[in-house]
Amino acid sequence: MPAVVKDALAVYYYPGTWDWQPELRRSLVHKAASRTLQEVGAADALPTATAILDAYDAWASTVDDFAPVRIGHDVAGLVPDPRDPERGLTTPDGVAVIYTCRIDLLAVDAADEYWVVRHLIGDERQELDALIGDDAAVAACWAWEQEYLGMEISGTIHNQVRLTGSLDPPDDGAARSRVNQSEARD
């Protein structure tokens, strides 16, 4: 189920459809989940997957205060040589040491600050200390800034999606204003 949810979140946060009507985007998210489930031979899990995704949508629409910029983007950075930071680290054979990673989502907020978003999908909630000490998230920020010189990443957002537990929608009193694509770029 984690792969199904991750594929569906890529559709949910697709920048080209972010400002579309929620019903249209929800339909595309459901189709993505159905397609992935069919590919892995688990089409019977579609009702569970759509319930999780609908609960996620109900929650995310109250807390997402950013606009997506890129989804599922691979970045790479030349690892600096600790003895000479102006040069890249190389192997004894002279081959450059490159750090590569995939960023689930790059988002921009209303203050025009960029954030690397990591989707953490599973049964258990991660503790705050584990999220703060997430070296992979920090490295992803660094790699993005290496590939896109001059672009500063403000930090990370850990998006924890639990596959077990209550699927009740959040309290309506917690709604935030959503950042539209046009607002984020003004």
mmCIF file of C-alpha atoms in Angstrom:
data_model
loop_
_atom_site.group_PDB
_atom_site.id
_atom_site.type_symbol
_atom_site.label_atom_id
_atom_site.label_comp_id
_atom_site.label_asym_id
_atom_site.label_seq_id
_atom_site.Cartn_x
_atom_site.Cartn_y
_atom_site.Cartn_z
ATOM 1 C CA MET A 1 0.000 0.000 0.000
ATOM 2 C CA PRO A 2 2.855 2.539 0.573
ATOM 3 C CA ALA A 3 3.740 2.531 -3.153
ATOM 4 C CA VAL A 4 0.090 3.053 -4.067
ATOM 5 C CA VAL A 5 -0.234 6.030 -1.730
ATOM 6 C CA LYS A 6 3.077 7.511 -2.901
ATOM 7 C CA ASP A 7 2.006 7.276 -6.560
ATOM 8 C CA ALA A 8 -1.349 8.847 -5.714
ATOM 9 C CA LEU A 9 0.344 11.688 -3.793
ATOM 10 C CA ALA A 10 2.419 12.476 -6.883
ATOM 11 C CA VAL A 11 -0.866 13.021 -8.724
ATOM 12 C CA TYR A 12 -2.416 14.885 -5.781
ATOM 13 C CA TYR A 13 0.477 17.370 -5.706
ATOM 14 C CA TYR A 14 0.989 17.625 -9.462
ATOM 15 C CA PRO A 15 1.692 21.348 -10.040
ATOM 16 C CA GLY A 16 -0.371 21.519 -13.234
ATOM 17 C CA THR A 17 -3.565 20.476 -11.456
ATOM 18 C CA TRP A 18 -3.036 22.120 -8.066
ATOM 19 C CA ASP A 19 -5.524 24.914 -8.719
ATOM 20 C CA TRP A 20 -8.147 22.620 -10.259
ATOM 21 C CA GLN A 21 -11.447 21.875 -8.566
ATOM 22 C CA PRO A 22 -10.903 19.356 -5.738
ATOM 23 C CA GLU A 23 -13.363 16.871 -7.279
ATOM 24 C CA LEU A 24 -11.384 16.712 -10.532
ATOM 25 C CA ARG A 25 -8.076 16.245 -8.742
ATOM 26 C CA ARG A 26 -9.617 13.593 -6.427
ATOM 27 C CA SER A 27 -10.807 11.663 -9.500
ATOM 28 C CA LEU A 28 -7.272 11.667 -10.936
ATOM 29 C CA VAL A 29 -5.835 10.542 -7.580
ATOM 30 C CA HIS A 30 -8.307 7.639 -7.456
ATOM 31 C CA LYS A 31 -7.376 6.636 -11.017
ATOM 32 C CA ALA A 32 -3.676 6.670 -10.104
ATOM 33 C CA ALA A 33 -4.340 4.419 -7.103
ATOM 34 C CA SER A 34 -6.440 2.066 -9.230
ATOM 35 C CA ARG A 35 -3.743 1.875 -11.917
ATOM 36 C CA THR A 36 -0.976 1.097 -9.410
ATOM 37 C CA LEU A 37 -3.112 -1.514 -7.637
ATOM 38 C CA GLN A 38 -3.904 -3.208 -10.951
ATOM 39 C CA GLU A 39 -0.209 -3.258 -11.864
ATOM 40 C CA VAL A 40 0.632 -5.114 -8.653
ATOM 41 C CA GLY A 41 -2.394 -7.414 -8.859
ATOM 42 C CA ALA A 42 -4.171 -5.988 -5.817
ATOM 43 C CA ALA A 43 -7.214 -4.310 -7.371
ATOM 44 C CA ASP A 44 -9.364 -5.612 -4.500
ATOM 45 C CA ALA A 45 -7.596 -3.133 -2.183
ATOM 46 C CA LEU A 46 -9.021 -0.132 -4.072
ATOM 47 C CA PRO A 47 -11.773 0.664 -1.531
ATOM 48 C CA THR A 48 -9.187 0.807 1.273
ATOM 49 C CA ALA A 49 -6.790 2.893 -0.818
ATOM 50 C CA THR A 50 -9.468 5.398 -1.817
ATOM 51 C CA ALA A 51 -10.657 5.696 1.800
ATOM 52 C CA ILE A 52 -7.085 6.474 2.920
ATOM 53 C CA LEU A 53 -6.601 8.979 0.091
ATOM 54 C CA ASP A 54 -9.931 10.696 0.730
ATOM 55 C CA ALA A 55 -9.108 10.992 4.437
ATOM 56 C CA TYR A 56 -5.696 12.377 3.461
ATOM 57 C CA ASP A 57 -7.332 14.940 1.170
ATOM 58 C CA ALA A 58 -9.725 16.016 3.935
ATOM 59 C CA TRP A 59 -6.760 16.505 6.277
ATOM 60 C CA ALA A 60 -4.281 18.023 3.785
ATOM 61 C CA SER A 61 -6.764 20.608 2.562
ATOM 62 C CA THR A 62 -6.748 22.045 6.100
ATOM 63 C CA VAL A 63 -2.967 22.204 6.556
ATOM 64 C CA ASP A 64 -1.245 22.567 3.172
ATOM 65 C CA ASP A 65 -0.139 26.182 3.065
ATOM 66 C CA PHE A 66 2.140 25.853 0.053
ATOM 67 C CA ALA A 67 1.969 25.256 -3.700
ATOM 68 C CA PRO A 68 3.770 22.348 -5.374
ATOM 69 C CA VAL A 69 6.606 23.210 -7.763
ATOM 70 C CA ARG A 70 8.107 19.813 -8.705
ATOM 71 C CA ILE A 71 7.243 16.210 -7.879
ATOM 72 C CA GLY A 72 9.426 13.098 -7.973
ATOM 73 C CA HIS A 73 12.502 15.036 -9.041
ATOM 74 C CA ASP A 74 16.005 13.520 -9.103
ATOM 75 C CA VAL A 75 18.852 15.784 -8.025
ATOM 76 C CA ALA A 76 22.595 15.293 -7.757
ATOM 77 C CA GLY A 77 25.446 17.136 -6.131
ATOM 78 C CA LEU A 78 29.206 16.772 -6.312
ATOM 79 C CA VAL A 79 30.376 15.897 -2.801
ATOM 80 C CA PRO A 80 32.986 18.463 -1.699
ATOM 81 C CA ASP A 81 36.465 17.281 -0.745
ATOM 82 C CA PRO A 82 36.881 17.936 3.013
ATOM 83 C CA ARG A 83 40.581 18.731 2.459
ATOM 84 C CA ASP A 84 39.772 21.249 -0.285
ATOM 85 C CA PRO A 85 36.108 22.391 -0.213
ATOM 86 C CA GLU A 86 36.506 24.207 -3.536
ATOM 87 C CA ARG A 87 37.042 20.854 -5.269
ATOM 88 C CA GLY A 88 34.872 17.821 -5.526
ATOM 89 C CA LEU A 89 35.690 14.561 -3.778
ATOM 90 C CA THR A 90 37.055 11.851 -6.053
ATOM 91 C CA THR A 91 37.786 8.158 -5.737
ATOM 92 C CA PRO A 92 41.412 6.967 -5.905
ATOM 93 C CA ASP A 93 40.749 6.364 -9.623
ATOM 94 C CA GLY A 94 39.798 10.039 -10.103
ATOM 95 C CA VAL A 95 36.048 9.447 -10.490
ATOM 96 C CA ALA A 96 33.859 12.187 -9.007
ATOM 97 C CA VAL A 97 31.764 11.253 -5.956
ATOM 98 C CA ILE A 98 28.195 12.315 -6.678
ATOM 99 C CA TYR A 99 25.343 12.246 -4.163
ATOM 100 C CA THR A 100 21.993 11.542 -5.828
ATOM 101 C CA CYS A 101 18.494 11.406 -4.424
ATOM 102 C CA ARG A 102 14.848 11.749 -5.391
ATOM 103 C CA ILE A 103 12.788 14.536 -3.895
ATOM 104 C CA ASP A 104 9.121 13.653 -3.427
ATOM 105 C CA LEU A 105 7.938 17.244 -3.642
ATOM 106 C CA LEU A 106 9.410 20.723 -3.857
ATOM 107 C CA ALA A 107 6.925 23.310 -2.604
ATOM 108 C CA VAL A 108 6.832 27.089 -2.310
ATOM 109 C CA ASP A 109 4.949 28.989 0.361
ATOM 110 C CA ALA A 110 3.242 32.388 0.242
ATOM 111 C CA ALA A 111 6.504 34.050 1.381
ATOM 112 C CA ASP A 112 8.226 32.594 -1.734
ATOM 113 C CA GLU A 113 10.324 30.207 0.373
ATOM 114 C CA TYR A 114 11.083 26.729 -0.985
ATOM 115 C CA TRP A 115 10.655 23.517 1.001
ATOM 116 C CA VAL A 116 11.615 19.904 0.345
ATOM 117 C CA VAL A 117 8.651 17.701 1.273
ATOM 118 C CA ARG A 118 9.229 14.050 2.187
ATOM 119 C CA HIS A 119 6.290 11.651 2.162
ATOM 120 C CA LEU A 120 6.664 9.128 4.983
ATOM 121 C CA ILE A 121 4.089 6.395 4.484
ATOM 122 C CA GLY A 122 3.582 3.580 6.967
ATOM 123 C CA ASP A 123 1.737 2.267 9.985
ATOM 124 C CA GLU A 124 3.630 4.069 12.738
ATOM 125 C CA ARG A 125 4.024 7.745 13.457
ATOM 126 C CA GLN A 126 7.637 8.958 13.437
ATOM 127 C CA GLU A 127 8.827 10.740 16.564
ATOM 128 C CA LEU A 128 9.954 14.370 16.365
ATOM 129 C CA ASP A 129 13.610 13.535 17.167
ATOM 130 C CA ALA A 130 13.728 11.125 14.219
ATOM 131 C CA LEU A 131 12.317 13.769 11.903
ATOM 132 C CA ILE A 132 14.736 16.429 13.132
ATOM 133 C CA GLY A 133 17.638 14.010 12.685
ATOM 134 C CA ASP A 134 16.577 12.967 9.173
ATOM 135 C CA ASP A 135 19.934 13.176 7.396
ATOM 136 C CA ALA A 136 18.395 12.157 4.060
ATOM 137 C CA ALA A 137 16.080 15.185 4.157
ATOM 138 C CA VAL A 138 18.980 17.528 4.938
ATOM 139 C CA ALA A 139 21.047 15.948 2.162
ATOM 140 C CA ALA A 140 18.148 16.402 -0.271
ATOM 141 C CA CYS A 141 18.075 20.133 0.518
ATOM 142 C CA TRP A 142 21.830 20.332 -0.014
ATOM 143 C CA ALA A 143 21.644 18.393 -3.302
ATOM 144 C CA TRP A 144 18.880 20.639 -4.628
ATOM 145 C CA GLU A 145 20.956 23.739 -3.890
ATOM 146 C CA GLN A 146 23.969 22.148 -5.623
ATOM 147 C CA GLU A 147 21.990 21.408 -8.767
ATOM 148 C CA TYR A 148 20.084 24.699 -8.780
ATOM 149 C CA LEU A 149 22.736 27.224 -7.804
ATOM 150 C CA GLY A 150 21.354 30.351 -6.197
ATOM 151 C CA MET A 151 18.108 28.671 -5.152
ATOM 152 C CA GLU A 152 17.817 28.486 -1.374
ATOM 153 C CA ILE A 153 15.832 25.756 0.364
ATOM 154 C CA SER A 154 14.321 26.958 3.651
ATOM 155 C CA GLY A 155 13.919 23.489 5.124
ATOM 156 C CA THR A 156 11.955 20.291 5.032
ATOM 157 C CA ILE A 157 8.385 19.263 5.620
ATOM 158 C CA HIS A 158 7.773 15.688 6.688
ATOM 159 C CA ASN A 159 4.384 14.533 5.461
ATOM 160 C CA GLN A 160 3.496 11.486 7.542
ATOM 161 C CA VAL A 161 0.722 9.359 6.077
ATOM 162 C CA ARG A 162 -0.406 6.574 8.386
ATOM 163 C CA LEU A 163 -2.033 3.577 6.750
ATOM 164 C CA THR A 164 -3.725 2.474 9.950
ATOM 165 C CA GLY A 165 -5.902 4.306 12.435
ATOM 166 C CA SER A 166 -8.891 6.587 12.127
ATOM 167 C CA LEU A 167 -10.024 7.807 8.742
ATOM 168 C CA ASP A 168 -12.269 10.464 10.280
ATOM 169 C CA PRO A 169 -11.903 13.885 8.651
ATOM 170 C CA PRO A 170 -10.263 16.655 10.690
ATOM 171 C CA ASP A 171 -12.158 19.271 12.659
ATOM 172 C CA ASP A 172 -13.379 21.945 10.204
ATOM 173 C CA GLY A 173 -12.201 24.714 12.541
ATOM 174 C CA ALA A 174 -8.557 24.063 11.615
ATOM 175 C CA ALA A 175 -8.764 25.184 7.976
ATOM 176 C CA ARG A 176 -5.907 27.279 6.568
ATOM 177 C CA SER A 177 -5.918 29.304 3.417
ATOM 178 C CA ARG A 178 -4.539 27.381 0.482
ATOM 179 C CA VAL A 179 -1.651 28.816 -1.532
ATOM 180 C CA ASN A 180 -2.515 28.918 -5.235
ATOM 181 C CA GLN A 181 0.130 28.581 -7.922
ATOM 182 C CA SER A 182 -0.246 32.223 -8.949
ATOM 183 C CA GLU A 183 0.051 33.483 -5.354
ATOM 184 C CA ALA A 184 3.266 31.593 -4.720
ATOM 185 C CA ARG A 185 4.992 33.123 -7.706
ATOM 186 C CA ASP A 186 3.978 36.764 -7.268
#
